[in-house]
PDB file of C-alpha atoms and ligand atoms in Angstrom:
ATOM      1  CA  MET S   1     -25.840  69.972  51.531  1.00  0.00           C
ATOM      2  CA  LYS S   2     -23.305  69.138  53.254  1.00  0.00           C
ATOM      3  CA  ARG S   3     -19.444  69.779  51.295  1.00  0.00           C
ATOM      4  CA  ILE S   4     -16.484  67.790  52.862  1.00  0.00           C
ATOM      5  CA  LEU S   5     -13.764  69.374  50.571  1.00  0.00           C
ATOM      6  CA  ILE S   6      -9.785  68.024  51.174  1.00  0.00           C
ATOM      7  CA  ALA S   7      -6.909  69.778  49.787  1.00  0.00           C
ATOM      8  CA  LYS S   8      -5.360  67.863  46.681  1.00  0.00           C
ATOM      9  CA  SER S   9      -2.086  68.370  48.358  1.00  0.00           C
ATOM     10  CA  ALA S  10      -3.034  66.794  52.058  1.00  0.00           C
ATOM     11  CA  GLY S  11      -0.799  64.122  52.903  1.00  0.00           C
ATOM     12  CA  PHE S  12       2.256  62.746  51.988  1.00  0.00           C
ATOM     13  CA  CYS S  13       5.336  64.520  49.780  1.00  0.00           C
ATOM     14  CA  PHE S  14       7.249  63.459  47.646  1.00  0.00           C
ATOM     15  CA  GLY S  15      10.001  62.631  50.121  1.00  0.00           C
ATOM     16  CA  VAL S  16       8.048  60.969  52.773  1.00  0.00           C
ATOM     17  CA  LYS S  17       6.589  58.362  50.414  1.00  0.00           C
ATOM     18  CA  ARG S  18       9.863  57.331  48.940  1.00  0.00           C
ATOM     19  CA  ALA S  19      11.053  57.028  52.747  1.00  0.00           C
ATOM     20  CA  ILE S  20       8.076  54.901  53.423  1.00  0.00           C
ATOM     21  CA  SER S  21       7.985  52.719  50.297  1.00  0.00           C
ATOM     22  CA  ILE S  22      11.846  52.382  50.997  1.00  0.00           C
ATOM     23  CA  ALA S  23      11.401  51.043  54.474  1.00  0.00           C
ATOM     24  CA  ASP S  24       8.182  49.153  53.489  1.00  0.00           C
ATOM     25  CA  GLU S  25      10.631  47.294  51.090  1.00  0.00           C
ATOM     26  CA  THR S  26      13.769  46.273  53.295  1.00  0.00           C
ATOM     27  CA  ALA S  27      10.876  45.394  55.913  1.00  0.00           C
ATOM     28  CA  GLY S  28       9.519  43.377  53.323  1.00  0.00           C
ATOM     29  CA  LYS S  29      13.101  41.701  52.251  1.00  0.00           C
ATOM     30  CA  ALA S  30      13.612  40.923  55.841  1.00  0.00           C
ATOM     31  CA  GLN S  31      10.377  38.668  55.757  1.00  0.00           C
ATOM     32  CA  GLU S  32      12.324  36.239  53.613  1.00  0.00           C
ATOM     33  CA  PRO S  33      16.045  36.551  53.906  1.00  0.00           C
ATOM     34  CA  ALA S  34      18.279  36.044  51.254  1.00  0.00           C
ATOM     35  CA  ALA S  35      21.977  35.490  52.036  1.00  0.00           C
ATOM     36  CA  GLY S  36      23.597  38.283  53.591  1.00  0.00           C
ATOM     37  CA  GLU S  37      20.020  40.221  54.349  1.00  0.00           C
ATOM     38  CA  GLU S  38      19.496  38.860  58.016  1.00  0.00           C
ATOM     39  CA  GLY S  39      19.679  41.177  60.917  1.00  0.00           C
ATOM     40  CA  PRO S  40      17.489  44.173  62.627  1.00  0.00           C
ATOM     41  CA  ILE S  41      16.097  46.685  60.962  1.00  0.00           C
ATOM     42  CA  GLN S  42      16.285  50.081  62.922  1.00  0.00           C
ATOM     43  CA  SER S  43      15.263  53.833  61.594  1.00  0.00           C
ATOM     44  CA  LEU S  44      17.165  56.459  63.436  1.00  0.00           C
ATOM     45  CA  GLY S  45      14.345  58.440  64.581  1.00  0.00           C
ATOM     46  CA  PRO S  46      10.894  57.600  62.935  1.00  0.00           C
ATOM     47  CA  ILE S  47      10.536  57.606  59.458  1.00  0.00           C
ATOM     48  CA  ILE S  48       7.600  59.623  59.188  1.00  0.00           C
ATOM     49  CA  HIS S  49       6.607  62.199  62.204  1.00  0.00           C
ATOM     50  CA  ASN S  50       3.553  60.449  62.193  1.00  0.00           C
ATOM     51  CA  PRO S  51       2.705  57.490  65.570  1.00  0.00           C
ATOM     52  CA  GLN S  52       0.251  55.772  63.702  1.00  0.00           C
ATOM     53  CA  ALA S  53       2.181  54.964  60.380  1.00  0.00           C
ATOM     54  CA  VAL S  54       5.548  54.180  62.902  1.00  0.00           C
ATOM     55  CA  GLU S  55       3.264  51.777  64.648  1.00  0.00           C
ATOM     56  CA  ARG S  56       2.384  50.076  61.739  1.00  0.00           C
ATOM     57  CA  LEU S  57       6.245  49.935  60.200  1.00  0.00           C
ATOM     58  CA  GLU S  58       7.374  48.720  63.446  1.00  0.00           C
ATOM     59  CA  LYS S  59       4.766  45.882  62.993  1.00  0.00           C
ATOM     60  CA  LYS S  60       6.655  44.512  59.962  1.00  0.00           C
ATOM     61  CA  GLY S  61       9.762  44.651  62.071  1.00  0.00           C
ATOM     62  CA  VAL S  62      11.341  48.301  61.967  1.00  0.00           C
ATOM     63  CA  ARG S  63      12.281  49.279  65.395  1.00  0.00           C
ATOM     64  CA  VAL S  64      13.134  53.247  65.957  1.00  0.00           C
ATOM     65  CA  VAL S  65      16.268  54.095  67.631  1.00  0.00           C
ATOM     66  CA  GLY S  66      17.118  56.970  69.407  1.00  0.00           C
ATOM     67  CA  GLY S  67      21.187  57.186  67.929  1.00  0.00           C
ATOM     68  CA  VAL S  68      23.673  55.342  66.024  1.00  0.00           C
ATOM     69  CA  ASP S  69      24.403  54.124  70.068  1.00  0.00           C
ATOM     70  CA  GLU S  70      21.579  52.153  70.064  1.00  0.00           C
ATOM     71  CA  ILE S  71      22.347  50.076  67.036  1.00  0.00           C
ATOM     72  CA  SER S  72      25.219  47.295  67.020  1.00  0.00           C
ATOM     73  CA  CYS S  73      24.310  44.773  63.869  1.00  0.00           C
ATOM     74  CA  GLY S  74      21.931  45.092  61.035  1.00  0.00           C
ATOM     75  CA  LYS S  75      20.441  47.514  58.843  1.00  0.00           C
ATOM     76  CA  ALA S  76      19.293  51.308  59.603  1.00  0.00           C
ATOM     77  CA  ILE S  77      16.989  53.465  57.200  1.00  0.00           C
ATOM     78  CA  ILE S  78      18.138  57.131  57.066  1.00  0.00           C
ATOM     79  CA  ARG S  79      14.979  59.058  57.353  1.00  0.00           C
ATOM     80  CA  SER S  80      13.731  61.473  55.232  1.00  0.00           C
ATOM     81  CA  HIS S  81      15.623  63.850  56.975  1.00  0.00           C
ATOM     82  CA  GLY S  82      19.334  63.082  56.495  1.00  0.00           C
ATOM     83  CA  VAL S  83      20.924  61.929  59.274  1.00  0.00           C
ATOM     84  CA  THR S  84      24.587  63.914  59.903  1.00  0.00           C
ATOM     85  CA  ARG S  85      28.074  63.195  58.169  1.00  0.00           C
ATOM     86  CA  SER S  86      29.091  62.318  61.895  1.00  0.00           C
ATOM     87  CA  ASP S  87      26.213  59.628  62.362  1.00  0.00           C
ATOM     88  CA  ARG S  88      26.826  57.967  58.608  1.00  0.00           C
ATOM     89  CA  SER S  89      30.364  57.813  59.621  1.00  0.00           C
ATOM     90  CA  ALA S  90      29.314  55.914  62.674  1.00  0.00           C
ATOM     91  CA  LEU S  91      27.510  53.453  61.340  1.00  0.00           C
ATOM     92  CA  GLU S  92      29.791  52.762  58.706  1.00  0.00           C
ATOM     93  CA  ARG S  93      32.488  51.966  60.728  1.00  0.00           C
ATOM     94  CA  LYS S  94      30.290  49.738  62.702  1.00  0.00           C
ATOM     95  CA  GLY S  95      29.682  47.357  59.349  1.00  0.00           C
ATOM     96  CA  ILE S  96      26.009  48.668  59.543  1.00  0.00           C
ATOM     97  CA  THR S  97      24.409  48.517  56.638  1.00  0.00           C
ATOM     98  CA  ILE S  98      23.007  51.567  54.885  1.00  0.00           C
ATOM     99  CA  ILE S  99      19.499  52.331  53.860  1.00  0.00           C
ATOM    100  CA  ASP S 100      19.516  56.414  53.000  1.00  0.00           C
ATOM    101  CA  ALA S 101      15.742  57.644  52.450  1.00  0.00           C
ATOM    102  CA  THR S 102      17.419  61.160  52.640  1.00  0.00           C
ATOM    103  CA  CYS S 103      14.634  63.064  50.624  1.00  0.00           C
ATOM    104  CA  PRO S 104      16.552  64.427  47.603  1.00  0.00           C
ATOM    105  CA  PHE S 105      15.638  67.689  48.057  1.00  0.00           C
ATOM    106  CA  VAL S 106      17.396  67.708  51.918  1.00  0.00           C
ATOM    107  CA  ALA S 107      20.338  66.431  49.969  1.00  0.00           C
ATOM    108  CA  LYS S 108      20.759  68.651  47.311  1.00  0.00           C
ATOM    109  CA  ALA S 109      20.351  71.787  50.873  1.00  0.00           C
ATOM    110  CA  GLN S 110      23.241  69.428  52.179  1.00  0.00           C
ATOM    111  CA  ASP S 111      25.288  69.450  48.660  1.00  0.00           C
ATOM    112  CA  HIS S 112      24.628  73.449  48.419  1.00  0.00           C
ATOM    113  CA  ALA S 113      26.069  73.813  52.095  1.00  0.00           C
ATOM    114  CA  ARG S 114      29.355  71.786  51.454  1.00  0.00           C
ATOM    115  CA  THR S 115      29.636  73.562  48.447  1.00  0.00           C
ATOM    116  CA  LEU S 116      29.476  77.321  50.143  1.00  0.00           C
ATOM    117  CA  SER S 117      32.034  76.550  52.858  1.00  0.00           C
ATOM    118  CA  ARG S 118      34.207  74.781  50.324  1.00  0.00           C
ATOM    119  CA  GLU S 119      34.196  77.665  48.303  1.00  0.00           C
ATOM    120  CA  GLY S 120      35.020  80.079  51.228  1.00  0.00           C
ATOM    121  CA  TYR S 121      31.267  81.264  51.856  1.00  0.00           C
ATOM    122  CA  ALA S 122      30.150  81.639  55.965  1.00  0.00           C
ATOM    123  CA  VAL S 123      27.259  79.486  55.702  1.00  0.00           C
ATOM    124  CA  MET S 124      23.762  80.836  57.198  1.00  0.00           C
ATOM    125  CA  VAL S 125      21.399  78.026  57.151  1.00  0.00           C
ATOM    126  CA  VAL S 126      17.524  79.363  57.436  1.00  0.00           C
ATOM    127  CA  GLY S 127      15.792  77.222  59.878  1.00  0.00           C
ATOM    128  CA  ASP S 128      15.830  75.252  63.421  1.00  0.00           C
ATOM    129  CA  PRO S 129      19.425  74.625  64.783  1.00  0.00           C
ATOM    130  CA  LYS S 130      17.432  71.754  66.750  1.00  0.00           C
ATOM    131  CA  HIS S 131      15.994  70.347  63.895  1.00  0.00           C
ATOM    132  CA  PRO S 132      17.254  66.930  62.544  1.00  0.00           C
ATOM    133  CA  GLU S 133      17.442  68.407  59.033  1.00  0.00           C
ATOM    134  CA  VAL S 134      19.169  71.177  60.150  1.00  0.00           C
ATOM    135  CA  LYS S 135      21.338  69.677  61.770  1.00  0.00           C
ATOM    136  CA  SER S 136      22.687  67.257  59.203  1.00  0.00           C
ATOM    137  CA  ILE S 137      22.862  70.652  56.962  1.00  0.00           C
ATOM    138  CA  ILE S 138      25.421  72.020  58.902  1.00  0.00           C
ATOM    139  CA  SER S 139      27.254  68.442  59.425  1.00  0.00           C
ATOM    140  CA  TYR S 140      28.422  68.974  56.021  1.00  0.00           C
ATOM    141  CA  ILE S 141      29.734  72.132  56.492  1.00  0.00           C
ATOM    142  CA  ASP S 142      33.595  72.101  56.198  1.00  0.00           C
ATOM    143  CA  PRO S 143      34.908  72.334  59.586  1.00  0.00           C
ATOM    144  CA  GLY S 144      36.345  76.090  60.949  1.00  0.00           C
ATOM    145  CA  VAL S 145      33.558  77.720  58.271  1.00  0.00           C
ATOM    146  CA  PRO S 146      30.991  79.920  60.105  1.00  0.00           C
ATOM    147  CA  VAL S 147      27.684  79.296  60.550  1.00  0.00           C
ATOM    148  CA  ILE S 148      24.859  81.280  61.398  1.00  0.00           C
ATOM    149  CA  THR S 149      21.668  80.160  61.934  1.00  0.00           C
ATOM    150  CA  SER S 150      19.499  83.760  63.385  1.00  0.00           C
ATOM    151  CA  ILE S 151      19.574  87.000  61.988  1.00  0.00           C
ATOM    152  CA  PRO S 152      21.166  88.280  65.789  1.00  0.00           C
ATOM    153  CA  GLU S 153      23.931  85.875  65.025  1.00  0.00           C
ATOM    154  CA  MET S 154      24.453  87.504  61.328  1.00  0.00           C
ATOM    155  CA  LYS S 155      24.630  90.967  63.152  1.00  0.00           C
ATOM    156  CA  LYS S 156      27.275  90.355  65.078  1.00  0.00           C
ATOM    157  CA  ALA S 157      28.676  88.389  62.415  1.00  0.00           C
ATOM    158  CA  LYS S 158      32.598  89.835  62.156  1.00  0.00           C
ATOM    159  CA  GLY S 159      35.085  89.658  59.385  1.00  0.00           C
ATOM    160  CA  VAL S 160      32.301  87.906  56.575  1.00  0.00           C
ATOM    161  CA  ARG S 161      32.816  89.349  53.356  1.00  0.00           C
ATOM    162  CA  LYS S 162      31.132  86.579  51.094  1.00  0.00           C
ATOM    163  CA  ALA S 163      27.904  84.826  52.634  1.00  0.00           C
ATOM    164  CA  GLY S 164      26.207  81.858  51.276  1.00  0.00           C
ATOM    165  CA  ILE S 165      22.560  81.120  51.945  1.00  0.00           C
ATOM    166  CA  VAL S 166      20.539  77.833  51.970  1.00  0.00           C
ATOM    167  CA  ALA S 167      17.112  76.869  53.912  1.00  0.00           C
ATOM    168  CA  GLN S 168      15.582  74.165  55.694  1.00  0.00           C
ATOM    169  CA  THR S 169      13.696  72.982  53.356  1.00  0.00           C
ATOM    170  CA  THR S 170      10.188  73.551  55.369  1.00  0.00           C
ATOM    171  CA  GLN S 171      11.045  77.309  55.815  1.00  0.00           C
ATOM    172  CA  SER S 172       8.332  80.229  54.326  1.00  0.00           C
ATOM    173  CA  PHE S 173      10.238  82.204  51.926  1.00  0.00           C
ATOM    174  CA  ASP S 174       9.722  85.255  53.918  1.00  0.00           C
ATOM    175  CA  ASN S 175      12.041  83.511  56.140  1.00  0.00           C
ATOM    176  CA  LEU S 176      14.263  83.228  53.520  1.00  0.00           C
ATOM    177  CA  MET S 177      14.233  86.469  52.321  1.00  0.00           C
ATOM    178  CA  ALA S 178      14.203  87.707  55.735  1.00  0.00           C
ATOM    179  CA  PHE S 179      18.108  86.750  55.914  1.00  0.00           C
ATOM    180  CA  VAL S 180      18.613  87.260  52.604  1.00  0.00           C
ATOM    181  CA  THR S 181      17.479  91.056  52.827  1.00  0.00           C
ATOM    182  CA  GLU S 182      19.604  91.376  56.206  1.00  0.00           C
ATOM    183  CA  ALA S 183      22.752  89.617  54.235  1.00  0.00           C
ATOM    184  CA  MET S 184      22.702  91.765  50.806  1.00  0.00           C
ATOM    185  CA  LYS S 185      22.900  95.032  54.029  1.00  0.00           C
ATOM    186  CA  ARG S 186      26.271  93.557  55.495  1.00  0.00           C
ATOM    187  CA  PHE S 187      27.826  91.397  53.104  1.00  0.00           C
ATOM    188  CA  PRO S 188      29.873  92.703  49.368  1.00  0.00           C
ATOM    189  CA  GLU S 189      29.114  89.298  48.573  1.00  0.00           C
ATOM    190  CA  VAL S 190      25.989  86.745  49.210  1.00  0.00           C
ATOM    191  CA  ARG S 191      24.720  83.422  47.231  1.00  0.00           C
ATOM    192  CA  VAL S 192      21.497  81.923  47.692  1.00  0.00           C
ATOM    193  CA  PHE S 193      20.435  78.817  47.414  1.00  0.00           C
ATOM    194  CA  ASN S 194      16.593  78.470  47.196  1.00  0.00           C
ATOM    195  CA  THR S 195      16.089  75.413  49.115  1.00  0.00           C
ATOM    196  CA  ILE S 196      12.690  75.626  50.166  1.00  0.00           C
ATOM    197  CA  CYS S 197      10.952  72.417  49.169  1.00  0.00           C
ATOM    198  CA  ASN S 198       7.921  73.027  47.189  1.00  0.00           C
ATOM    199  CA  ALA S 199       5.351  70.682  48.909  1.00  0.00           C
ATOM    200  CA  THR S 200       5.745  72.798  51.728  1.00  0.00           C
ATOM    201  CA  THR S 201       4.652  75.637  50.023  1.00  0.00           C
ATOM    202  CA  LEU S 202       1.618  74.155  47.621  1.00  0.00           C
ATOM    203  CA  ARG S 203       0.232  72.808  51.110  1.00  0.00           C
ATOM    204  CA  GLN S 204       0.542  75.879  53.387  1.00  0.00           C
ATOM    205  CA  GLU S 205      -0.850  78.159  50.066  1.00  0.00           C
ATOM    206  CA  GLU S 206      -3.627  75.489  49.030  1.00  0.00           C
ATOM    207  CA  SER S 207      -4.712  75.259  53.084  1.00  0.00           C
ATOM    208  CA  THR S 208      -4.731  78.990  53.850  1.00  0.00           C
ATOM    209  CA  ARG S 209      -7.249  79.076  50.132  1.00  0.00           C
ATOM    210  CA  LEU S 210      -9.244  76.366  51.782  1.00  0.00           C
ATOM    211  CA  SER S 211      -9.631  77.656  55.208  1.00  0.00           C
ATOM    212  CA  GLY S 212     -11.221  80.917  54.065  1.00  0.00           C
ATOM    213  CA  LYS S 213     -13.911  78.650  52.224  1.00  0.00           C
ATOM    214  CA  ALA S 214     -14.492  76.092  54.977  1.00  0.00           C
ATOM    215  CA  ASP S 215     -16.696  77.010  58.366  1.00  0.00           C
ATOM    216  CA  ALA S 216     -14.492  74.384  59.810  1.00  0.00           C
ATOM    217  CA  MET S 217     -11.006  73.912  58.953  1.00  0.00           C
ATOM    218  CA  PHE S 218      -9.268  70.125  60.099  1.00  0.00           C
ATOM    219  CA  ILE S 219      -5.370  69.653  59.962  1.00  0.00           C
ATOM    220  CA  LEU S 220      -4.591  65.878  60.178  1.00  0.00           C
ATOM    221  CA  GLY S 221      -0.875  64.854  61.543  1.00  0.00           C
ATOM    222  CA  GLY S 222       1.394  64.380  64.344  1.00  0.00           C
ATOM    223  CA  TYR S 223       1.388  66.611  66.858  1.00  0.00           C
ATOM    224  CA  ASN S 224       5.158  66.401  66.456  1.00  0.00           C
ATOM    225  CA  SER S 225       5.044  66.765  62.814  1.00  0.00           C
ATOM    226  CA  ALA S 226       6.105  70.700  63.034  1.00  0.00           C
ATOM    227  CA  ASN S 227       4.842  70.463  58.954  1.00  0.00           C
ATOM    228  CA  THR S 228       1.175  69.482  60.261  1.00  0.00           C
ATOM    229  CA  ARG S 229       1.426  71.821  63.606  1.00  0.00           C
ATOM    230  CA  ARG S 230       3.035  75.299  60.418  1.00  0.00           C
ATOM    231  CA  LEU S 231      -0.210  74.652  58.947  1.00  0.00           C
ATOM    232  CA  ALA S 232      -2.749  74.497  61.831  1.00  0.00           C
ATOM    233  CA  GLU S 233      -1.052  78.159  63.135  1.00  0.00           C
ATOM    234  CA  ILE S 234      -1.981  79.059  59.726  1.00  0.00           C
ATOM    235  CA  CYS S 235      -5.209  77.714  58.451  1.00  0.00           C
ATOM    236  CA  ARG S 236      -6.500  78.979  62.776  1.00  0.00           C
ATOM    237  CA  ALA S 237      -5.281  82.531  61.600  1.00  0.00           C
ATOM    238  CA  ILE S 238      -8.093  82.342  58.791  1.00  0.00           C
ATOM    239  CA  ASN S 239      -9.957  80.329  60.494  1.00  0.00           C
ATOM    240  CA  PRO S 240     -10.715  80.239  64.030  1.00  0.00           C
ATOM    241  CA  ARG S 241     -12.670  76.904  63.831  1.00  0.00           C
ATOM    242  CA  THR S 242      -9.492  74.898  62.683  1.00  0.00           C
ATOM    243  CA  HIS S 243      -8.751  71.769  64.382  1.00  0.00           C
ATOM    244  CA  HIS S 244      -5.493  69.980  64.637  1.00  0.00           C
ATOM    245  CA  ILE S 245      -5.828  66.491  65.065  1.00  0.00           C
ATOM    246  CA  GLU S 246      -4.078  62.876  64.970  1.00  0.00           C
ATOM    247  CA  ALA S 247      -6.934  60.638  63.980  1.00  0.00           C
ATOM    248  CA  ALA S 248     -10.256  60.423  62.953  1.00  0.00           C
ATOM    249  CA  ALA S 249     -11.230  58.988  66.770  1.00  0.00           C
ATOM    250  CA  GLU S 250     -10.774  62.369  67.836  1.00  0.00           C
ATOM    251  CA  MET S 251     -13.343  64.682  65.930  1.00  0.00           C
ATOM    252  CA  THR S 252     -16.142  65.228  67.952  1.00  0.00           C
ATOM    253  CA  PRO S 253     -19.965  65.998  66.511  1.00  0.00           C
ATOM    254  CA  GLU S 254     -19.498  69.484  68.350  1.00  0.00           C
ATOM    255  CA  MET S 255     -16.284  70.094  66.183  1.00  0.00           C
ATOM    256  CA  VAL S 256     -18.878  70.352  63.207  1.00  0.00           C
ATOM    257  CA  ARG S 257     -21.713  71.138  64.216  1.00  0.00           C
ATOM    258  CA  GLY S 258     -23.887  74.123  62.303  1.00  0.00           C
ATOM    259  CA  ALA S 259     -20.919  73.191  59.153  1.00  0.00           C
ATOM    260  CA  ALA S 260     -22.026  72.849  55.913  1.00  0.00           C
ATOM    261  CA  ILE S 261     -18.572  73.327  54.433  1.00  0.00           C
ATOM    262  CA  VAL S 262     -15.895  71.183  56.049  1.00  0.00           C
ATOM    263  CA  GLY S 263     -12.634  71.830  54.874  1.00  0.00           C
ATOM    264  CA  VAL S 264      -9.208  68.759  55.483  1.00  0.00           C
ATOM    265  CA  THR S 265      -5.897  69.291  54.939  1.00  0.00           C
ATOM    266  CA  ALA S 266      -2.973  66.768  55.695  1.00  0.00           C
ATOM    267  CA  GLY S 267       0.459  67.058  56.832  1.00  0.00           C
ATOM    268  CA  ALA S 268       3.715  65.767  54.966  1.00  0.00           C
ATOM    269  CA  SER S 269       3.771  62.908  57.100  1.00  0.00           C
ATOM    270  CA  THR S 270       0.164  62.307  57.336  1.00  0.00           C
ATOM    271  CA  PRO S 271      -1.082  58.283  55.512  1.00  0.00           C
ATOM    272  CA  GLN S 272      -3.961  58.828  53.298  1.00  0.00           C
ATOM    273  CA  TRP S 273      -5.721  56.076  55.765  1.00  0.00           C
ATOM    274  CA  ILE S 274      -5.571  58.660  58.129  1.00  0.00           C
ATOM    275  CA  ILE S 275      -7.250  61.185  55.747  1.00  0.00           C
ATOM    276  CA  ASP S 276      -9.932  58.680  54.469  1.00  0.00           C
ATOM    277  CA  GLY S 277     -10.889  57.722  58.203  1.00  0.00           C
ATOM    278  CA  PHE S 278     -11.504  60.857  58.785  1.00  0.00           C
ATOM    279  CA  VAL S 279     -13.751  61.288  55.860  1.00  0.00           C
ATOM    280  CA  GLU S 280     -15.446  58.066  56.843  1.00  0.00           C
ATOM    281  CA  ARG S 281     -16.092  59.454  60.610  1.00  0.00           C
ATOM    282  CA  LEU S 282     -16.898  62.784  59.354  1.00  0.00           C
ATOM    283  CA  LYS S 283     -19.861  60.899  56.588  1.00  0.00           C
ATOM    284  CA  GLY S 284     -21.144  58.750  59.928  1.00  0.00           C
ATOM    285  CA  ILE S 285     -21.798  61.970  61.706  1.00  0.00           C
ATOM    286  CA  TRP S 286     -23.723  63.495  58.757  1.00  0.00           C
ATOM    287  CA  ASP S 287     -25.640  60.531  58.473  1.00  0.00           C
ATOM    288  CA  GLY S 288     -28.685  60.894  56.800  1.00  0.00           C
ATOM    289  CA  GLU S 289     -27.839  64.550  55.182  1.00  0.00           C
ATOM    290  CA  ARG S 290     -26.839  64.656  51.140  1.00  0.00           C
ATOM    291  CA  ILE S 291     -22.904  64.563  51.315  1.00  0.00           C
ATOM    292  CA  GLU S 292     -20.542  65.969  48.023  1.00  0.00           C
ATOM    293  CA  VAL S 293     -17.019  64.768  48.768  1.00  0.00           C
ATOM    294  CA  SER S 294     -14.491  66.692  46.565  1.00  0.00           C
ATOM    295  CA  PHE S 295     -10.625  67.776  46.136  1.00  0.00           C
ATOM    296  CA  TYR S 296      -9.598  71.399  46.798  1.00  0.00           C
ATOM    297  CA  GLN S 297      -7.339  73.187  45.119  1.00  0.00           C
TER     298      GLN S 297
HETATM  299  S1  SF4 L 301       8.830  68.492  52.669  1.00  0.00           S
HETATM  300 FE1  SF4 L 301      10.169  68.306  50.275  1.00  0.00          FE
HETATM  301  S2  SF4 L 301      12.502  68.495  51.214  1.00  0.00           S
HETATM  302 FE2  SF4 L 301      10.931  67.633  53.105  1.00  0.00          FE
HETATM  303  S3  SF4 L 301      10.472  65.226  52.383  1.00  0.00           S
HETATM  304 FE3  SF4 L 301       8.828  65.789  51.443  1.00  0.00          FE
HETATM  305  S4  SF4 L 301       9.994  66.215  49.387  1.00  0.00           S
HETATM  306 FE4  SF4 L 301      11.246  65.711  50.749  1.00  0.00          FE
END
């Protein structure tokens, strides 16, 4: 018998589900515009890091723009990563209607960063400084307050007595702890907000266990999705037969040759229909076999 084990946490997290439903609802209202509802709908960057889902939204009238400069009227959807304070102000100045789909967990990290900076802490943001979420968190730190995003920077910091730490929501607990440990050695006062989102940890833990059980492991999600790529890395370290694919059509019979158990998980920005499509395609490849499909937790 062949088995397909699907990680229970695979696919959309709470914040992405919410952002997509806000975008869908906004696009839906645009189909029947009431007074004041007219105008183009633009999302500041792709709403989620999944090209197939973005294409679906585009068909419903949600146009992806690269920056505030490209928006002159209508509505702007802020995606789950959030947006910088200056971009938000620029939209307000232009009179654009802001549809805010910032994930509440990201908003919390922004709030903590602002509060720490106002209470005299140098602010350390554990994460990738080029990532839009980290840029948005940093933008909430009051001007003039030292901002540190790496341990080498921390080692060079002079005159800091109070250090406050927040993390990009998708960071690993180990990374956060490495920062905390180093900060404790250097500064008399350290205040930490654990802003890591459980959705990421849960998905990573579950996928790690599943990849140890599976003969072949599949990670579904956009190649541009950091959390999907990270899942693939973690699973590959356990199971060398790990494949990161964006869509079911990329799976070849060779990838599952000889496998009795196939594990599948998906990034937080992967829609359910991509997971369903994968299962259907695998059933097709295994045509004639007895197949059991179940969730893995
Ligand atoms: S991973 Fe967590 S913080 Fe990020 S959008 Fe999803 S629920 Fe929000």
